[in-house]
Amino acid sequence: MPKDSKKYAILLSLLCSSLFVSLIAQDRHPSYSEVTSLDSTTSKDSVTLLSNKPITLLDSISKDSLQSDSLGVDSLANDSVSPKKKKAGLTSVVDYKANDSIVFTHGNEVYMYGKGVVQFDGMELNADQIEMNMDSSLVYAVGRPDSVGDIVGRPVFKDKSGEYESETMNYNFKTKKGYITNIVTQQGEGYLTGGQTKKMENDEFYMKSGRYTTCDNHDHPHFYLQLTQAKVRPKKNIVTGPAYMVLADVPLPLAIPFGFFPFTEKYSSGIIVPTFGDELARGFYLRDGGYYFAINDYIDLALTGEIYTKGSWGINARSAYIKRYKYSGNFDLSFITTITGDKGLPDYSKMKNFKIAWTHTQDTKNNPNMSLSASVNFTTSGYTRNDLNSYYNSNSFTENTKSSTVNMTYRIPNSSWSFSATANITQRTQDSTLNVSFPNLTVSMGQIYPFKRKSVVGNERWYEKIQMSYSGRFQNSILTKQDQILKSNLIKDWRNGMYHNIPISATFNVFKYLNLTASFNFTDRMYTNKVMREWDTQQSKIVQDTTYGFYNVFNYYGSLSADTKLYGFYKPWKIFGDKVQAIRHIFTPSISFSAAPNFSSPRYGFWKTLSYVNERGETVTEKYSPFSNGIFGTVSQGKQGTVSFSVSNNLEMKVKSDRDSTGVRKISLIENLSANMSYNMAADSMKWSNLNTSILIKLTKGFNLQMSATWDTYTYQLDSYGNPVRVNKPRWTVGKGLGRLSSTGTSFSYTFNNDTFKKKDKKKNDNKQPQPQPNTLPPDPNEEPEDDTASEESDTQFGADGYAIWEVPWSLSINYSVNYGYGSFNKKKMEYNGRFTQNLSFSGNINFTKNWSFNFSASYDFDAKKIAYMNCNITRDLHCWSMSASFVPVGPYKSYNFHISVKSSLLQDLKYDKRGNSYSRLDWY
């Protein structure tokens, strides 16, 4: 190449190199046109990167003349528009992962597939597909269809406000705002689903076209409230605009202009919404409405009432209290006024009734030495018949006798002394009779050995076996009618007294096999009045006069008893087989002698003699005790020198058994067979007592037959008035046997169910080992574990043939009692006719399906030969609803009650009730 051409080529190369360096410098230093060409939606982070200082090239051309070029000075330096300032980025690290894959793009975007997880500043997002822009801090999550087209891996968002499932979700890390479609979240006891939702930075939600329901079937709830628009404050409340109810996808004409659903995890007070209905006799009503007071963490109070349009009304107060490791209890106070009929007409009636119920239990760990317990159930005689809720409670409705007890006991530490105070009330609702006993004070001392040495040296001496105890009682009681209790006089109408008892005994072993027991018993009664009798000649009758003062009525007796045990064994002959190994008989005889003086003697003053001439001119002499009406009674008449005999028997059999490790087992043939009788040598007549017998047989493992009987040992004759009286002629002296059955009885109960009639297979499943199924492949280690939700929800069992086992659980309980006693007197036979009294009650339940159940209870009246009472209940579990129907089909209190409601307590007022009772029945003729 010529030299001139080489020069031109070198100059051209230098010029191209200079232009290339200038272009590189221009690319490193952005111009105004490049900044303005950026999209307006560019994130703040991208602007921050563009505002960094330009990179200075340190090569050989850094001193080139191009530095003084006009391009070397940035026009933005003197421009009127200043460049954007750098703003803060994310405040925390964004963690993300996925099971399948993660794809990064040149636009700083991340795509996650297969159970993706994004975590940022206490927030967590789970979804099967997640798209995230690292520059804009935006994240988008959605589920993906599986092989059959079902959407799996729906987005689940978690933060401090709660957990939310949705169909799609857009979320901004910086602003903490989001846009959610078809949200599913639990708020309180209900679920908020569907609609378009905006999540704000303060964790509040604004929703459009959402649904609120307590049904956990999110995709297809059985019922819901369709919300036009709503504001949600998680864990606090939901405020809605107009809403209407949808049941089984059918919109109902039940709408509300607005709604407020409060949620709280705290213990709080609130309004109890009443139920409404109507009765024919009492009119329309509102009942069971009021206010609930959350007093503190240990006690609450619910005040409710009821009111009827025809004048009836009532009020109720219920409370429960508890203090852990100390005590717990509840009380229920109720007052109702029932008005039926029209005022001024013969059918008009007005009744006032009340109820007091209280239970209290004290934890023994609180104070081992002092305890307080209460079980109070007091109602006036007409309360149960006028309270609608009692109609379907068989226990309270058929209960004729109610009892209430309050007791407080204190035990002195490291002592045998204890003190207790008790209040008792027994009421008979049939005739409104009350038996009130209050206060009752008891002082007792446990068994002590007063002569026992503290430091025992040598053998035990005979007097060290002497033991004694003490019990004392003060009792104040009255037997009266319900309407007379407040009008009674404490001194004249109430009976009171004190009772002291001191038993002393000692047991000795004589001749190695004989137990000898000597005892002495002293009893004292203290009264503040006595009733004297005298003959009034003017009125020709006996009159009574009560004298007040302090009186002691005591008695004592001594006894000596001996008992032993005799054993007998019998081995069956081999010709009858070797199944029965032996039969054992235990015979326990006992004999005792007791003696007491005649406390009816005039020198004691406990019995008086009254002589008078009656209206027929006959001289009558009778003995009476001024203390016979005392609360603890009086002493008996005559001397006592009684010899008592008693025997008891036990019979057991030992048989071979493969079920016992020893090879044999014991079978009880007769658990106990006993008899006792006594003879009073000091009595002038009627020396023999009745014969008492009892038997106990264990028929099965859970069923025993127990029966007791009393046999009358004397005969009867007629007195001058034609009334039967017992005479001093033992039955065996007139050829009528040892005794006549005068009373006996027994009772039993049994429950039949599905397992009652099944044959028990002894070896079933004992040694069975799970066998591998044919053509079974080993588990795939990469396979995801199956969801056990479906298996947990289904209780279906399959037999060996592959068919489902159809089983209907059921049970039937029978309670039967029979008693025999004396009835009317047969003057021809000079004997009492026997009379049987029977009681039969039965109850049962059956579950036709998993959700259908039926139960009943009834009692049978043998005298009227008809069912006295029956209560039936049918229930249906409707998943998120419950339906029940109760009815009393027979008797004077026929009634029914139909109820359907939402299970959740939050929507407990979303219900329908229909009642009918005895007041709603008309007697047309």
mmCIF file with all atom_site columns, C-alpha atoms in Angstrom, residues 795-865:
data_model
loop_
_atom_site.group_PDB
_atom_site.id
_atom_site.type_symbol
_atom_site.label_atom_id
_atom_site.label_alt_id
_atom_site.label_comp_id
_atom_site.label_asym_id
_atom_site.label_entity_id
_atom_site.label_seq_id
_atom_site.pdbx_PDB_ins_code
_atom_site.Cartn_x
_atom_site.Cartn_y
_atom_site.Cartn_z
_atom_site.occupancy
_atom_site.B_iso_or_equiv
_atom_site.pdbx_formal_charge
_atom_site.auth_seq_id
_atom_site.auth_comp_id
_atom_site.auth_asym_id
_atom_site.auth_atom_id
_atom_site.pdbx_PDB_model_num
ATOM 1  C CA . ASP A 1 795 ? -67.499  -43.740 58.726  1.00 0.00 ? 795 ASP A CA 1
ATOM 2  C CA . THR A 1 796 ? -68.644  -46.321 56.188  1.00 0.00 ? 796 THR A CA 1
ATOM 3  C CA . GLN A 1 797 ? -67.321  -49.810 56.857  1.00 0.00 ? 797 GLN A CA 1
ATOM 4  C CA . PHE A 1 798 ? -67.114  -52.547 54.252  1.00 0.00 ? 798 PHE A CA 1
ATOM 5  C CA . GLY A 1 799 ? -67.405  -56.286 54.685  1.00 0.00 ? 799 GLY A CA 1
ATOM 6  C CA . ALA A 1 800 ? -65.316  -59.043 53.179  1.00 0.00 ? 800 ALA A CA 1
ATOM 7  C CA . ASP A 1 801 ? -67.606  -59.148 50.144  1.00 0.00 ? 801 ASP A CA 1
ATOM 8  C CA . GLY A 1 802 ? -66.928  -55.491 49.379  1.00 0.00 ? 802 GLY A CA 1
ATOM 9  C CA . TYR A 1 803 ? -70.415  -54.289 50.268  1.00 0.00 ? 803 TYR A CA 1
ATOM 10 C CA . ALA A 1 804 ? -70.970  -51.568 52.824  1.00 0.00 ? 804 ALA A CA 1
ATOM 11 C CA . ILE A 1 805 ? -72.015  -52.836 56.253  1.00 0.00 ? 805 ILE A CA 1
ATOM 12 C CA . TRP A 1 806 ? -75.465  -51.455 57.011  1.00 0.00 ? 806 TRP A CA 1
ATOM 13 C CA . GLU A 1 807 ? -75.856  -50.997 60.730  1.00 0.00 ? 807 GLU A CA 1
ATOM 14 C CA . VAL A 1 808 ? -78.464  -49.076 62.667  1.00 0.00 ? 808 VAL A CA 1
ATOM 15 C CA . PRO A 1 809 ? -77.322  -48.224 66.214  1.00 0.00 ? 809 PRO A CA 1
ATOM 16 C CA . TRP A 1 810 ? -80.137  -48.610 68.725  1.00 0.00 ? 810 TRP A CA 1
ATOM 17 C CA . SER A 1 811 ? -80.720  -49.168 72.422  1.00 0.00 ? 811 SER A CA 1
ATOM 18 C CA . LEU A 1 812 ? -83.684  -49.971 74.637  1.00 0.00 ? 812 LEU A CA 1
ATOM 19 C CA . SER A 1 813 ? -83.596  -49.572 78.428  1.00 0.00 ? 813 SER A CA 1
ATOM 20 C CA . ILE A 1 814 ? -86.231  -51.155 80.655  1.00 0.00 ? 814 ILE A CA 1
ATOM 21 C CA . ASN A 1 815 ? -86.732  -50.387 84.342  1.00 0.00 ? 815 ASN A CA 1
ATOM 22 C CA . TYR A 1 816 ? -89.182  -52.593 86.207  1.00 0.00 ? 816 TYR A CA 1
ATOM 23 C CA . SER A 1 817 ? -90.038  -52.874 89.888  1.00 0.00 ? 817 SER A CA 1
ATOM 24 C CA . VAL A 1 818 ? -92.632  -55.001 91.642  1.00 0.00 ? 818 VAL A CA 1
ATOM 25 C CA . ASN A 1 819 ? -93.655  -54.924 95.294  1.00 0.00 ? 819 ASN A CA 1
ATOM 26 C CA . TYR A 1 820 ? -96.027  -57.109 97.258  1.00 0.00 ? 820 TYR A CA 1
ATOM 27 C CA . GLY A 1 821 ? -97.734  -56.046 100.469 1.00 0.00 ? 821 GLY A CA 1
ATOM 28 C CA . TYR A 1 822 ? -100.868 -56.266 102.540 1.00 0.00 ? 822 TYR A CA 1
ATOM 29 C CA . GLY A 1 823 ? -104.039 -54.926 100.972 1.00 0.00 ? 823 GLY A CA 1
ATOM 30 C CA . SER A 1 824 ? -107.602 -55.205 102.219 1.00 0.00 ? 824 SER A CA 1
ATOM 31 C CA . PHE A 1 825 ? -108.516 -57.523 105.087 1.00 0.00 ? 825 PHE A CA 1
ATOM 32 C CA . ASN A 1 826 ? -110.448 -60.718 104.310 1.00 0.00 ? 826 ASN A CA 1
ATOM 33 C CA . LYS A 1 827 ? -112.768 -61.298 107.261 1.00 0.00 ? 827 LYS A CA 1
ATOM 34 C CA . LYS A 1 828 ? -113.679 -64.804 106.108 1.00 0.00 ? 828 LYS A CA 1
ATOM 35 C CA . LYS A 1 829 ? -110.107 -66.040 106.050 1.00 0.00 ? 829 LYS A CA 1
ATOM 36 C CA . MET A 1 830 ? -109.033 -63.653 108.809 1.00 0.00 ? 830 MET A CA 1
ATOM 37 C CA . GLU A 1 831 ? -106.039 -62.740 106.653 1.00 0.00 ? 831 GLU A CA 1
ATOM 38 C CA . TYR A 1 832 ? -104.929 -59.766 104.666 1.00 0.00 ? 832 TYR A CA 1
ATOM 39 C CA . ASN A 1 833 ? -105.267 -60.033 100.917 1.00 0.00 ? 833 ASN A CA 1
ATOM 40 C CA . GLY A 1 834 ? -102.084 -59.542 98.998  1.00 0.00 ? 834 GLY A CA 1
ATOM 41 C CA . ARG A 1 835 ? -101.631 -56.578 96.669  1.00 0.00 ? 835 ARG A CA 1
ATOM 42 C CA . PHE A 1 836 ? -99.030  -56.076 93.954  1.00 0.00 ? 836 PHE A CA 1
ATOM 43 C CA . THR A 1 837 ? -97.645  -52.683 93.013  1.00 0.00 ? 837 THR A CA 1
ATOM 44 C CA . GLN A 1 838 ? -95.754  -52.498 89.737  1.00 0.00 ? 838 GLN A CA 1
ATOM 45 C CA . ASN A 1 839 ? -93.725  -49.818 88.030  1.00 0.00 ? 839 ASN A CA 1
ATOM 46 C CA . LEU A 1 840 ? -92.525  -49.918 84.446  1.00 0.00 ? 840 LEU A CA 1
ATOM 47 C CA . SER A 1 841 ? -90.576  -47.292 82.570  1.00 0.00 ? 841 SER A CA 1
ATOM 48 C CA . PHE A 1 842 ? -88.679  -47.662 79.338  1.00 0.00 ? 842 PHE A CA 1
ATOM 49 C CA . SER A 1 843 ? -86.616  -45.493 77.070  1.00 0.00 ? 843 SER A CA 1
ATOM 50 C CA . GLY A 1 844 ? -84.723  -45.984 73.867  1.00 0.00 ? 844 GLY A CA 1
ATOM 51 C CA . ASN A 1 845 ? -83.085  -44.451 70.847  1.00 0.00 ? 845 ASN A CA 1
ATOM 52 C CA . ILE A 1 846 ? -82.348  -45.424 67.278  1.00 0.00 ? 846 ILE A CA 1
ATOM 53 C CA . ASN A 1 847 ? -80.189  -43.806 64.607  1.00 0.00 ? 847 ASN A CA 1
ATOM 54 C CA . PHE A 1 848 ? -81.769  -44.619 61.262  1.00 0.00 ? 848 PHE A CA 1
ATOM 55 C CA . THR A 1 849 ? -78.908  -42.955 59.419  1.00 0.00 ? 849 THR A CA 1
ATOM 56 C CA . LYS A 1 850 ? -75.869  -40.923 60.376  1.00 0.00 ? 850 LYS A CA 1
ATOM 57 C CA . ASN A 1 851 ? -77.986  -37.776 60.583  1.00 0.00 ? 851 ASN A CA 1
ATOM 58 C CA . TRP A 1 852 ? -81.441  -39.105 61.583  1.00 0.00 ? 852 TRP A CA 1
ATOM 59 C CA . SER A 1 853 ? -82.122  -40.120 65.196  1.00 0.00 ? 853 SER A CA 1
ATOM 60 C CA . PHE A 1 854 ? -85.174  -40.916 67.291  1.00 0.00 ? 854 PHE A CA 1
ATOM 61 C CA . ASN A 1 855 ? -85.452  -41.301 71.062  1.00 0.00 ? 855 ASN A CA 1
ATOM 62 C CA . PHE A 1 856 ? -88.316  -41.718 73.490  1.00 0.00 ? 856 PHE A CA 1
ATOM 63 C CA . SER A 1 857 ? -89.132  -42.311 77.150  1.00 0.00 ? 857 SER A CA 1
ATOM 64 C CA . ALA A 1 858 ? -92.375  -43.547 78.674  1.00 0.00 ? 858 ALA A CA 1
ATOM 65 C CA . SER A 1 859 ? -93.932  -44.961 81.818  1.00 0.00 ? 859 SER A CA 1
ATOM 66 C CA . TYR A 1 860 ? -96.836  -47.389 82.202  1.00 0.00 ? 860 TYR A CA 1
ATOM 67 C CA . ASP A 1 861 ? -99.593  -47.175 84.813  1.00 0.00 ? 861 ASP A CA 1
ATOM 68 C CA . PHE A 1 862 ? -100.646 -50.725 85.776  1.00 0.00 ? 862 PHE A CA 1
ATOM 69 C CA . ASP A 1 863 ? -103.653 -49.513 87.755  1.00 0.00 ? 863 ASP A CA 1
ATOM 70 C CA . ALA A 1 864 ? -105.111 -47.497 84.887  1.00 0.00 ? 864 ALA A CA 1
ATOM 71 C CA . LYS A 1 865 ? -103.713 -50.022 82.376  1.00 0.00 ? 865 LYS A CA 1
#
